[in-house]
JSON list of C-alpha atoms in Angstrom, two decimals:
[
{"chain": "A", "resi": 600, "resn": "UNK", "atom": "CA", "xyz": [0.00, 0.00, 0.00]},
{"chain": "A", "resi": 601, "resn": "UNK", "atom": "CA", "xyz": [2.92, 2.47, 1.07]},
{"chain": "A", "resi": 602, "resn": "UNK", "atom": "CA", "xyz": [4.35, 1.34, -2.59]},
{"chain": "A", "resi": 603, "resn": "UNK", "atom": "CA", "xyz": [0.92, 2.32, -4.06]},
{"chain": "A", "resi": 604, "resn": "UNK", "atom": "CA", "xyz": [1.11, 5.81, -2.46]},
{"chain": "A", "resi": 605, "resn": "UNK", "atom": "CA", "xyz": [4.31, 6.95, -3.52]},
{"chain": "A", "resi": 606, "resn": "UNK", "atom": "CA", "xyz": [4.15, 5.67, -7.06]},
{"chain": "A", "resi": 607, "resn": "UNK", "atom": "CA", "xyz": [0.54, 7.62, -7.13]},
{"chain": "A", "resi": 608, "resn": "UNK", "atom": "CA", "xyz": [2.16, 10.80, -5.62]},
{"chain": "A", "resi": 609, "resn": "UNK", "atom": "CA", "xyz": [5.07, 10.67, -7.78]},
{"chain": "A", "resi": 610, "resn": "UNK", "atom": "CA", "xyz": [2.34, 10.82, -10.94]},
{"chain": "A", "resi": 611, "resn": "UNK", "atom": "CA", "xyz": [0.47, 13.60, -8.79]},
{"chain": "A", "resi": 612, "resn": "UNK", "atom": "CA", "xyz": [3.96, 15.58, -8.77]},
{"chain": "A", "resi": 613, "resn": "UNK", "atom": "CA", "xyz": [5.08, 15.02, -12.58]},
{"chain": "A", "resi": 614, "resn": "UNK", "atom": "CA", "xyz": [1.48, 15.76, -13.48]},
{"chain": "A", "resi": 615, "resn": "UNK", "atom": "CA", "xyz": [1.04, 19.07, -11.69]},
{"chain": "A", "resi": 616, "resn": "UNK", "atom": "CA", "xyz": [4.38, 19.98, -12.46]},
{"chain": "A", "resi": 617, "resn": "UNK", "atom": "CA", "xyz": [3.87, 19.84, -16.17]},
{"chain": "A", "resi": 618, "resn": "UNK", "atom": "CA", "xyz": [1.06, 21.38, -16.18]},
{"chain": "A", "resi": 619, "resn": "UNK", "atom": "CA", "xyz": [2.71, 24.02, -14.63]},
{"chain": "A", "resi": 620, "resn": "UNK", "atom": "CA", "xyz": [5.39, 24.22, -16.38]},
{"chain": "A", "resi": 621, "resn": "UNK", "atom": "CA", "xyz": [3.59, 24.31, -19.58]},
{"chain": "A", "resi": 622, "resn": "UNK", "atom": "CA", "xyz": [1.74, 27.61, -19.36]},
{"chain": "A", "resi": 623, "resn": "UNK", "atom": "CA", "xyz": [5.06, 28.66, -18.34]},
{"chain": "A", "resi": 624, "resn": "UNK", "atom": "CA", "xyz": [6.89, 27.81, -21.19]},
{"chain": "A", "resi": 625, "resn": "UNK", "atom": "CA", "xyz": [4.44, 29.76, -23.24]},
{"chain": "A", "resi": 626, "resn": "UNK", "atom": "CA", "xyz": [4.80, 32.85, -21.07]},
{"chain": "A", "resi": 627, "resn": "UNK", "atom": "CA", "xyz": [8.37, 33.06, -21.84]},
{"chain": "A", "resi": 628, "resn": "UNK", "atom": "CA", "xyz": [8.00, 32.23, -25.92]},
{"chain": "A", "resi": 629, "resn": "UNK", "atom": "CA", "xyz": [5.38, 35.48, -25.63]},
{"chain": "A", "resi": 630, "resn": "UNK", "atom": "CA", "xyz": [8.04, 37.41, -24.07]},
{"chain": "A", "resi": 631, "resn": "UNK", "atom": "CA", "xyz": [10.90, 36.21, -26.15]},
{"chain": "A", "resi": 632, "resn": "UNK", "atom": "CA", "xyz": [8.68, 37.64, -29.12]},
{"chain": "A", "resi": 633, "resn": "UNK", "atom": "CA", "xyz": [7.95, 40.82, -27.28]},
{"chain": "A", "resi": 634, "resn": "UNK", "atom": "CA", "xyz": [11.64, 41.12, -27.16]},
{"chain": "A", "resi": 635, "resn": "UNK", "atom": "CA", "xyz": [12.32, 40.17, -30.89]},
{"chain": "A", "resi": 636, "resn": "UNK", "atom": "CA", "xyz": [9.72, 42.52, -31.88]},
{"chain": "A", "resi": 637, "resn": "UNK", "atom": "CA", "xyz": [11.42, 45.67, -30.31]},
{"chain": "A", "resi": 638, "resn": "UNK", "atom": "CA", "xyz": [8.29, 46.38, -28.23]},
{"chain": "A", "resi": 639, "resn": "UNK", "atom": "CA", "xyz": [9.97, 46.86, -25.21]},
{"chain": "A", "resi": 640, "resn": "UNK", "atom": "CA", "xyz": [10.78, 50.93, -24.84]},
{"chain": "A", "resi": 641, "resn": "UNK", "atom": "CA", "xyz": [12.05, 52.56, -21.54]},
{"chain": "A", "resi": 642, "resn": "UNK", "atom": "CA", "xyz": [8.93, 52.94, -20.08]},
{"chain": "A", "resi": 643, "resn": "UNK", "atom": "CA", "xyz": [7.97, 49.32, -19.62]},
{"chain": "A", "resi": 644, "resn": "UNK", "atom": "CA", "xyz": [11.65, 47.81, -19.67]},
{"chain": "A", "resi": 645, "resn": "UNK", "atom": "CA", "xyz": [11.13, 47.78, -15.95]},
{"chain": "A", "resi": 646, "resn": "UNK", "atom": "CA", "xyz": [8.06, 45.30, -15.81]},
{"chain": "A", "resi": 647, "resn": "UNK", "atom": "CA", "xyz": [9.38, 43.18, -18.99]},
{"chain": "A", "resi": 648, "resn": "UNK", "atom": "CA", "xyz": [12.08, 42.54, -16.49]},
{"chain": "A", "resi": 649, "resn": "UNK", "atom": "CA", "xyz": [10.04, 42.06, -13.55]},
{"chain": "A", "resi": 650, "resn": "UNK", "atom": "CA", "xyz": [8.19, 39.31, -15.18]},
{"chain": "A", "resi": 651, "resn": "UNK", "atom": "CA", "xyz": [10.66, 37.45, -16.28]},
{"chain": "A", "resi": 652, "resn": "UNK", "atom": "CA", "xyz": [12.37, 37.42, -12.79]},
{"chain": "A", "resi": 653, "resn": "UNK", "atom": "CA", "xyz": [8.93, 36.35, -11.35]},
{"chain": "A", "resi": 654, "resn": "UNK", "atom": "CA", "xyz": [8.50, 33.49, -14.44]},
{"chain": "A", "resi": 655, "resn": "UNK", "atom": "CA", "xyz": [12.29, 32.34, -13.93]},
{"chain": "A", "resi": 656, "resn": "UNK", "atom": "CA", "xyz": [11.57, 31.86, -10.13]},
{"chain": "A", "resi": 657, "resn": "UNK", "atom": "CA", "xyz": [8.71, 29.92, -10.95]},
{"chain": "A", "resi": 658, "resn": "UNK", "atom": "CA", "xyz": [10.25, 27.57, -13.10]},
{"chain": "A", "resi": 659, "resn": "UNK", "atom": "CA", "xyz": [13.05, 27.14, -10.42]},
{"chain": "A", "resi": 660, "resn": "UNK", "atom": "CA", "xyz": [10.22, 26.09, -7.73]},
{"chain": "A", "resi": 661, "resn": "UNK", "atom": "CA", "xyz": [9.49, 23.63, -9.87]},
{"chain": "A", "resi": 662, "resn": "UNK", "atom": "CA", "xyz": [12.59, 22.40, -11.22]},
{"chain": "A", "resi": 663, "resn": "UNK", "atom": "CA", "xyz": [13.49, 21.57, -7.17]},
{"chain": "A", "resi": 664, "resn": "UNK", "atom": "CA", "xyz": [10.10, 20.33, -6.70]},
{"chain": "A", "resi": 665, "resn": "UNK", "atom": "CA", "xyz": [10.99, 17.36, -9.74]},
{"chain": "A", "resi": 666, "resn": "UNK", "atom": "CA", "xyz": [14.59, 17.05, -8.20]},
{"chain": "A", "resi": 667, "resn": "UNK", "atom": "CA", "xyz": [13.71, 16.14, -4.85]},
{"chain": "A", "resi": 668, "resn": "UNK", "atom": "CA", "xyz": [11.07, 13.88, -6.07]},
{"chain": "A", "resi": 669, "resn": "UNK", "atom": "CA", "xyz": [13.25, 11.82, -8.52]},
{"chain": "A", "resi": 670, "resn": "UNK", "atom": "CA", "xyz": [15.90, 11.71, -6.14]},
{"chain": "A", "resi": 671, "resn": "UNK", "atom": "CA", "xyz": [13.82, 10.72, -3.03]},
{"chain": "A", "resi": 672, "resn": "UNK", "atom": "CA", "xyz": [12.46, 7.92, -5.09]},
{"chain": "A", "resi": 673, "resn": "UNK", "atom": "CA", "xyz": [14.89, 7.36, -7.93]},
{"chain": "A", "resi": 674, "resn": "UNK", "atom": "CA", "xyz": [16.83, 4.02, -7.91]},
{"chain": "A", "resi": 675, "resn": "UNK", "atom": "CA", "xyz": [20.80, 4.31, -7.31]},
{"chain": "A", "resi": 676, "resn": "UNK", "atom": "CA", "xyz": [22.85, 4.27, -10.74]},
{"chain": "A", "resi": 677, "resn": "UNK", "atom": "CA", "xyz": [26.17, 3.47, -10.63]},
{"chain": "A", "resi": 678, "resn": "UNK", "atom": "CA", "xyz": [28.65, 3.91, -12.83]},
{"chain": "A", "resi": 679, "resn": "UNK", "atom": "CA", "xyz": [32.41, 5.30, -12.72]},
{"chain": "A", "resi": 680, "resn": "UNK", "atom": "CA", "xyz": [32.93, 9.38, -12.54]},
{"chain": "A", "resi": 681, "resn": "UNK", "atom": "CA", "xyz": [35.66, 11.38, -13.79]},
{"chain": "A", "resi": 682, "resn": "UNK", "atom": "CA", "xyz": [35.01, 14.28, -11.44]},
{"chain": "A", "resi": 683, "resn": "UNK", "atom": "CA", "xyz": [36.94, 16.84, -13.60]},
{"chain": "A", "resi": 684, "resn": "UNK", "atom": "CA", "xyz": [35.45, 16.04, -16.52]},
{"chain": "A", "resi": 685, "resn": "UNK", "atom": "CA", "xyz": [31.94, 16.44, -14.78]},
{"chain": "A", "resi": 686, "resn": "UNK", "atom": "CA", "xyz": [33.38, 19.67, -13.35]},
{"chain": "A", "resi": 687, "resn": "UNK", "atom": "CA", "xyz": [34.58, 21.59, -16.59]},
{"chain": "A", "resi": 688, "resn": "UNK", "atom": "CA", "xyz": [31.50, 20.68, -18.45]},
{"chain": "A", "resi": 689, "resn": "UNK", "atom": "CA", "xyz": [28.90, 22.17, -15.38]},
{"chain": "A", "resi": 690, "resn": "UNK", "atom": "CA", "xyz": [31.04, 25.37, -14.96]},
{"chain": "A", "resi": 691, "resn": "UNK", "atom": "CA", "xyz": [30.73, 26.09, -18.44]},
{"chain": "A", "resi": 692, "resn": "UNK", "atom": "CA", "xyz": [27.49, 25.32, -18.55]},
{"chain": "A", "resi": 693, "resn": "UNK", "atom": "CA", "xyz": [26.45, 27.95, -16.23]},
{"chain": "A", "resi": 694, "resn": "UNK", "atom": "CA", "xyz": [29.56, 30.36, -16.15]},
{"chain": "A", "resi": 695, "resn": "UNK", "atom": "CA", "xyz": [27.82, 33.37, -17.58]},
{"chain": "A", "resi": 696, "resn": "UNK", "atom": "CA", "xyz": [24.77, 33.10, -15.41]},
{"chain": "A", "resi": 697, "resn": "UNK", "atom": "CA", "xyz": [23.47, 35.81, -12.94]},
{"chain": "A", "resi": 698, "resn": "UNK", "atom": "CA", "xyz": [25.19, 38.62, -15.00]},
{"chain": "A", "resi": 699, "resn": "UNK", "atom": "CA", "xyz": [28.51, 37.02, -14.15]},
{"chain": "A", "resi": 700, "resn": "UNK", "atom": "CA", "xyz": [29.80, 38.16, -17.43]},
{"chain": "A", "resi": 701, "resn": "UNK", "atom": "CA", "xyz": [32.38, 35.22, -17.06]},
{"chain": "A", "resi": 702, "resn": "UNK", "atom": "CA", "xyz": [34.47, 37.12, -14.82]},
{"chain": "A", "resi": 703, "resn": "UNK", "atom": "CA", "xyz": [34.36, 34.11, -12.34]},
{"chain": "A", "resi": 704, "resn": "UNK", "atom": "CA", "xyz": [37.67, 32.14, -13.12]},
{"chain": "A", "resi": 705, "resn": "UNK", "atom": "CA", "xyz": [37.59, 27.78, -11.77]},
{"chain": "A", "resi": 706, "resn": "UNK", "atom": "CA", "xyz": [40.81, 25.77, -10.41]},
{"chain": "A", "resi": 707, "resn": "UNK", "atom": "CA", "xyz": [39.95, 22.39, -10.25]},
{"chain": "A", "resi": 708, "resn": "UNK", "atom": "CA", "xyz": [42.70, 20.97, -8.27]},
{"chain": "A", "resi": 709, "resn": "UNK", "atom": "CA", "xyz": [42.68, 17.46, -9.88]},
{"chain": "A", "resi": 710, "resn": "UNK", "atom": "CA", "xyz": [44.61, 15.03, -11.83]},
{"chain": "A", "resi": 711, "resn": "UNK", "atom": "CA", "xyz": [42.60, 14.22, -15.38]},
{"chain": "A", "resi": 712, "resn": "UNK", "atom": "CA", "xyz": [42.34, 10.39, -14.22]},
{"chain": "A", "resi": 713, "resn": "UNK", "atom": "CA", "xyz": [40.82, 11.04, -10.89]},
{"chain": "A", "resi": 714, "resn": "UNK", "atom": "CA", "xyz": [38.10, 8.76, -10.95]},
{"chain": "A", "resi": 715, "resn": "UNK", "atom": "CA", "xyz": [35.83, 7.07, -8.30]},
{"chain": "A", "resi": 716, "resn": "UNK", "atom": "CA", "xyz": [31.50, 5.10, -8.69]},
{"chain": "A", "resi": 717, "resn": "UNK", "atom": "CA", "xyz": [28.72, 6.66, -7.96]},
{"chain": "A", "resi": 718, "resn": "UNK", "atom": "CA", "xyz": [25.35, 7.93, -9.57]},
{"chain": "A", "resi": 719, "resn": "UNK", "atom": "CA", "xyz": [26.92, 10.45, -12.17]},
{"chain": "A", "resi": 720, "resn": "UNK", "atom": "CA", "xyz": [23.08, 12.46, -12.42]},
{"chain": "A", "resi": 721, "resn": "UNK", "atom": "CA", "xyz": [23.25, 13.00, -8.90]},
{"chain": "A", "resi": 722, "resn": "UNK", "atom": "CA", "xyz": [26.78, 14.04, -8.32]},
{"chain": "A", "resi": 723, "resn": "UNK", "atom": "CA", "xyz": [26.35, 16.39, -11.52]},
{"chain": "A", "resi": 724, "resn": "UNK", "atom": "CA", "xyz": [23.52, 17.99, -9.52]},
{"chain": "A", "resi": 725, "resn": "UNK", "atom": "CA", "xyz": [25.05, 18.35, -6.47]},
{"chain": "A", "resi": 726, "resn": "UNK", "atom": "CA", "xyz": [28.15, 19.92, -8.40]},
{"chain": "A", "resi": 727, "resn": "UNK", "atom": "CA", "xyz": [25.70, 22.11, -10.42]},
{"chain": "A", "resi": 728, "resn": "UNK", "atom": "CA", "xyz": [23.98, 23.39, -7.55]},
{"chain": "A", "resi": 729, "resn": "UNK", "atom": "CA", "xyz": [27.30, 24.43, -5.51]},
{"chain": "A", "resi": 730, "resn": "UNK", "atom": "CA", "xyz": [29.00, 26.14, -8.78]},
{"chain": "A", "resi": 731, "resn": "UNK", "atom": "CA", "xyz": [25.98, 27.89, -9.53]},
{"chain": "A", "resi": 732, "resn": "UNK", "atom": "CA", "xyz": [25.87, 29.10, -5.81]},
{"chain": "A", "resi": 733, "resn": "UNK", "atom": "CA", "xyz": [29.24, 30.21, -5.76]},
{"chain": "A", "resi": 734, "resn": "UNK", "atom": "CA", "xyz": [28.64, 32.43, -9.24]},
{"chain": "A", "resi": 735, "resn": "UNK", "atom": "CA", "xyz": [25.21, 33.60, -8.22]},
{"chain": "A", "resi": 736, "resn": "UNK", "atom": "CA", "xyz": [26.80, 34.87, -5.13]},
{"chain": "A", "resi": 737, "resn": "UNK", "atom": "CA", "xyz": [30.66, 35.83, -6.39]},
{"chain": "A", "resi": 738, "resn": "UNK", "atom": "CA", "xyz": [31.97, 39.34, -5.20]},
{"chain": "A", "resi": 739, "resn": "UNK", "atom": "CA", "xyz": [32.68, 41.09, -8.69]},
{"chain": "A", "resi": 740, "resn": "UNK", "atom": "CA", "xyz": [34.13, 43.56, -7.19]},
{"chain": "A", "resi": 741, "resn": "UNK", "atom": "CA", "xyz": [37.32, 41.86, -6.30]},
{"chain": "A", "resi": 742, "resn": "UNK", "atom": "CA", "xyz": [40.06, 41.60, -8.86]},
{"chain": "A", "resi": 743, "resn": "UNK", "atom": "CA", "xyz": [39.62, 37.72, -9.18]},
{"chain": "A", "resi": 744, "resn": "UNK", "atom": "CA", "xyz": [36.48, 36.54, -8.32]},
{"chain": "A", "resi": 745, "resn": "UNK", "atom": "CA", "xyz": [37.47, 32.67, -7.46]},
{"chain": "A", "resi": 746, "resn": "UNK", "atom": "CA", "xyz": [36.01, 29.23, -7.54]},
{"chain": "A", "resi": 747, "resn": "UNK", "atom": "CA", "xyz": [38.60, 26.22, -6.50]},
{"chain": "A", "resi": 748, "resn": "UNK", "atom": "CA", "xyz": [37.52, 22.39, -6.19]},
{"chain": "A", "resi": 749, "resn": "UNK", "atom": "CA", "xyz": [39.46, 19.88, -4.82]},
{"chain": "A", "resi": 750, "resn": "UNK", "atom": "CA", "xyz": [38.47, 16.16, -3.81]},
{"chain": "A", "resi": 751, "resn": "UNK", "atom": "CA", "xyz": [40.54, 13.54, -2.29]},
{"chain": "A", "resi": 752, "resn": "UNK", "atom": "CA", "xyz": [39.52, 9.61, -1.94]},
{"chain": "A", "resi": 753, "resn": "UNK", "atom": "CA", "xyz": [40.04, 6.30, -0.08]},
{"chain": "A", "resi": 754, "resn": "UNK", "atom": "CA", "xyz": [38.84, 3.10, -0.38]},
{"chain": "A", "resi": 755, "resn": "UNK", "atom": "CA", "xyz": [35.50, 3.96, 1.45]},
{"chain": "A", "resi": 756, "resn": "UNK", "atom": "CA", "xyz": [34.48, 7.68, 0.35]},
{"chain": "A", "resi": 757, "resn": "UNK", "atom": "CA", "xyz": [35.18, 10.80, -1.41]},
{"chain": "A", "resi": 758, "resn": "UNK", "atom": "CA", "xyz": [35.54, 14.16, -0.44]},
{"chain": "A", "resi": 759, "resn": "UNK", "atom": "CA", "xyz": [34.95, 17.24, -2.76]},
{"chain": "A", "resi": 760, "resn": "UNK", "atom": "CA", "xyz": [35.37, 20.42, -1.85]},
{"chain": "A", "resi": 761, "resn": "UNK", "atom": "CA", "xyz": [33.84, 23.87, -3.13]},
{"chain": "A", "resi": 762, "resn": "UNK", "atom": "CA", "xyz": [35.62, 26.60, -2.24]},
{"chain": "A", "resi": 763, "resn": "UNK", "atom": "CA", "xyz": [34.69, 30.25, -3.45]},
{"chain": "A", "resi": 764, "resn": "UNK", "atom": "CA", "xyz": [35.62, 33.98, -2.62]},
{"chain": "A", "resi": 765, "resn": "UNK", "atom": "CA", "xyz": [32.25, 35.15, -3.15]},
{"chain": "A", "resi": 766, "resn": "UNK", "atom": "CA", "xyz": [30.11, 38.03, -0.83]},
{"chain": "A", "resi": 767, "resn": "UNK", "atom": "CA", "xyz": [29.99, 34.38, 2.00]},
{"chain": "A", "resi": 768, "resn": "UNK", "atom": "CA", "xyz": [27.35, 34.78, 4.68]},
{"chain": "A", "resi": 769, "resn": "UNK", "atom": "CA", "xyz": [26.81, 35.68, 8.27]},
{"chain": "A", "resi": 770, "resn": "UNK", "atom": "CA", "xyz": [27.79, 33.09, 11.48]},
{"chain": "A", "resi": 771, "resn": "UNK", "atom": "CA", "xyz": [23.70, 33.60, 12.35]},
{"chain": "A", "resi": 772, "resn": "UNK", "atom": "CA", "xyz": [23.23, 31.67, 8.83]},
{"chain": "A", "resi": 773, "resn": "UNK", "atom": "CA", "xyz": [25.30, 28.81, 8.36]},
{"chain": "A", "resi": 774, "resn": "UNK", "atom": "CA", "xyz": [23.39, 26.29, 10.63]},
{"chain": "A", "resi": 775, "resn": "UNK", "atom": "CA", "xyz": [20.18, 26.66, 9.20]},
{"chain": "A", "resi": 776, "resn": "UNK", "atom": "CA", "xyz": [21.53, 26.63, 5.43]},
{"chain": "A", "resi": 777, "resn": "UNK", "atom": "CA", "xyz": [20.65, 23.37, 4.60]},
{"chain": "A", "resi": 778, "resn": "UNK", "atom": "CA", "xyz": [17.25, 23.94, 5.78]},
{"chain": "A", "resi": 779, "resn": "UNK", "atom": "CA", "xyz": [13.51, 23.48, 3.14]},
{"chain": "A", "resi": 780, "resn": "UNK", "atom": "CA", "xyz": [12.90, 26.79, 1.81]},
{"chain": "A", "resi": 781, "resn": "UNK", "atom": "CA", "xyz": [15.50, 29.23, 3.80]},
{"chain": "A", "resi": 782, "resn": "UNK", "atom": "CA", "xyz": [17.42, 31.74, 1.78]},
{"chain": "A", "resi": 783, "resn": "UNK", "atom": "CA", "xyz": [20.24, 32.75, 3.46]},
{"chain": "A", "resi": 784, "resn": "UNK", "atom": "CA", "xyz": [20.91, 36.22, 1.58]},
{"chain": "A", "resi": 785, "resn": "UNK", "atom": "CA", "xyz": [17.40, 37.84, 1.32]},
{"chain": "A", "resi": 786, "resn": "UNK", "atom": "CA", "xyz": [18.93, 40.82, -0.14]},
{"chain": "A", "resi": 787, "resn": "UNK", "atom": "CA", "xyz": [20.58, 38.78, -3.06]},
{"chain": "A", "resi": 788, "resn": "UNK", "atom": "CA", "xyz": [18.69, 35.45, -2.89]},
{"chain": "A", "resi": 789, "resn": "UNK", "atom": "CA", "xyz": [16.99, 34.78, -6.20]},
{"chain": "A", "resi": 790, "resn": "UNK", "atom": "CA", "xyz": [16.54, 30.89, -5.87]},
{"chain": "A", "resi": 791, "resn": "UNK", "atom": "CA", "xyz": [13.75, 28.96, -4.16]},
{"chain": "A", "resi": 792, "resn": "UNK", "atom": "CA", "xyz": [15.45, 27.86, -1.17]},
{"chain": "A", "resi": 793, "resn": "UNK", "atom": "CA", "xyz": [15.12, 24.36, -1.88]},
{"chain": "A", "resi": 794, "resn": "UNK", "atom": "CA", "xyz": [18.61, 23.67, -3.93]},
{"chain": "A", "resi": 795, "resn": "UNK", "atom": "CA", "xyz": [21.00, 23.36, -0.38]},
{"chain": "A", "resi": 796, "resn": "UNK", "atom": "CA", "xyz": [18.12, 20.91, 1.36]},
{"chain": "A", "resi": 797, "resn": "UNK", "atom": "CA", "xyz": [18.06, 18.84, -1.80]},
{"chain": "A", "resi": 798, "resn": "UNK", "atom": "CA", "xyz": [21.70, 18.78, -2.31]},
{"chain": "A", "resi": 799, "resn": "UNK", "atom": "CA", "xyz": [21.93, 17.28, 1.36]},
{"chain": "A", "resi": 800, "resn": "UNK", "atom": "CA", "xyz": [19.48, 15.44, 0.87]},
{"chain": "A", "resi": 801, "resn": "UNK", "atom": "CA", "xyz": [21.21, 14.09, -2.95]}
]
């Protein structure tokens, strides 16, 4: 019975979720032809921008909301994981988000061959999620905004470490950061507050 309710609120979660997701996805196409048209003038550049902030954040909610459920119910896929491989290709992905302009520079302290098994989908999203973190919240200011990774193994585990020089956060913050829906940086936060829990939870 507990099998029959999961797999039912799985479907319940994909279902809603596209449905969502689908109006959505038409909201931005109308924009992106706004946009192509040259409608937008300085008058209403302000609320063309405001919805697409609002839309974006949206379509993050639900992005986490498919995460967690795939990885709460998911089955385990191993397979073997060259970490700096996975590394260079998610940084790039995402290395002009967040007006970044690209000025955020990666070290990834590893050796090409450094290798190790585990479920490559969910490393890649716990490695996407702490990357994009470190961008979204890099000081520009600073002459080299920085992000370093490093990772070291045994025969039982493997660290990997994220280190940034980005705007950090406040003592009061850091034990409640891996908490459902808490955004650390109100005055910055953009996200849902749902990417640390999952990532913990990953």
């Amino acid at each position: 019975m507990l099998e029959k309710i999961n797999s039912e609120l799985d479907n319940f979660v994909y279902r809603v979720s596209h449905d969502i997701r689908a109006p959505l996805s038409s909201c931005f196409g109308i924009l992106n032809l706004i946009e192509k048209e040259n409608l937008i003038n300085s008058n209403n550049q302000f609320y063309f921008n405001l919805l697409r902030d609002v839309l974006s954040k949206q379509e993050l909610v639900i992005k986490s909301i498919l995460e967690y459920s795939r990885n709460s119910r998911g089955e385990l896929s191993n397979g073997e994981i060259k970490l700096k491989e996975i590394i260079l290709s998610t940084f790039s992905d995402i290395k002009f988000m967040n007006d970044s302009t690209g000025k955020v520079e990666l070290e990834v302290h590893l050796e090409e061959e450094f290798s190790f098994f585990c479920d490559r989908h969910r490393i890649q999203f716990i490695l996407n999620n702490l990357i994009s973190n470190a961008i979204k919240y890099a000081d520009l200011h600073k002459a080299r905004p920085l992000i370093s990774v490093f990772a070291e193994k045994d025969e039982k585990e493997v660290k990997i470490t994220v280190r940034d020089n980005g705007i950090g956060m406040s003592a009061e913050v850091l034990p409640h950061i891996f908490e459902m829906f808490y955004r650390g940086n109100d005055n910055k936060s953009t996200g849902s507050g749902l990417g640390l829990y999952i990532v913990q939870e990953t």
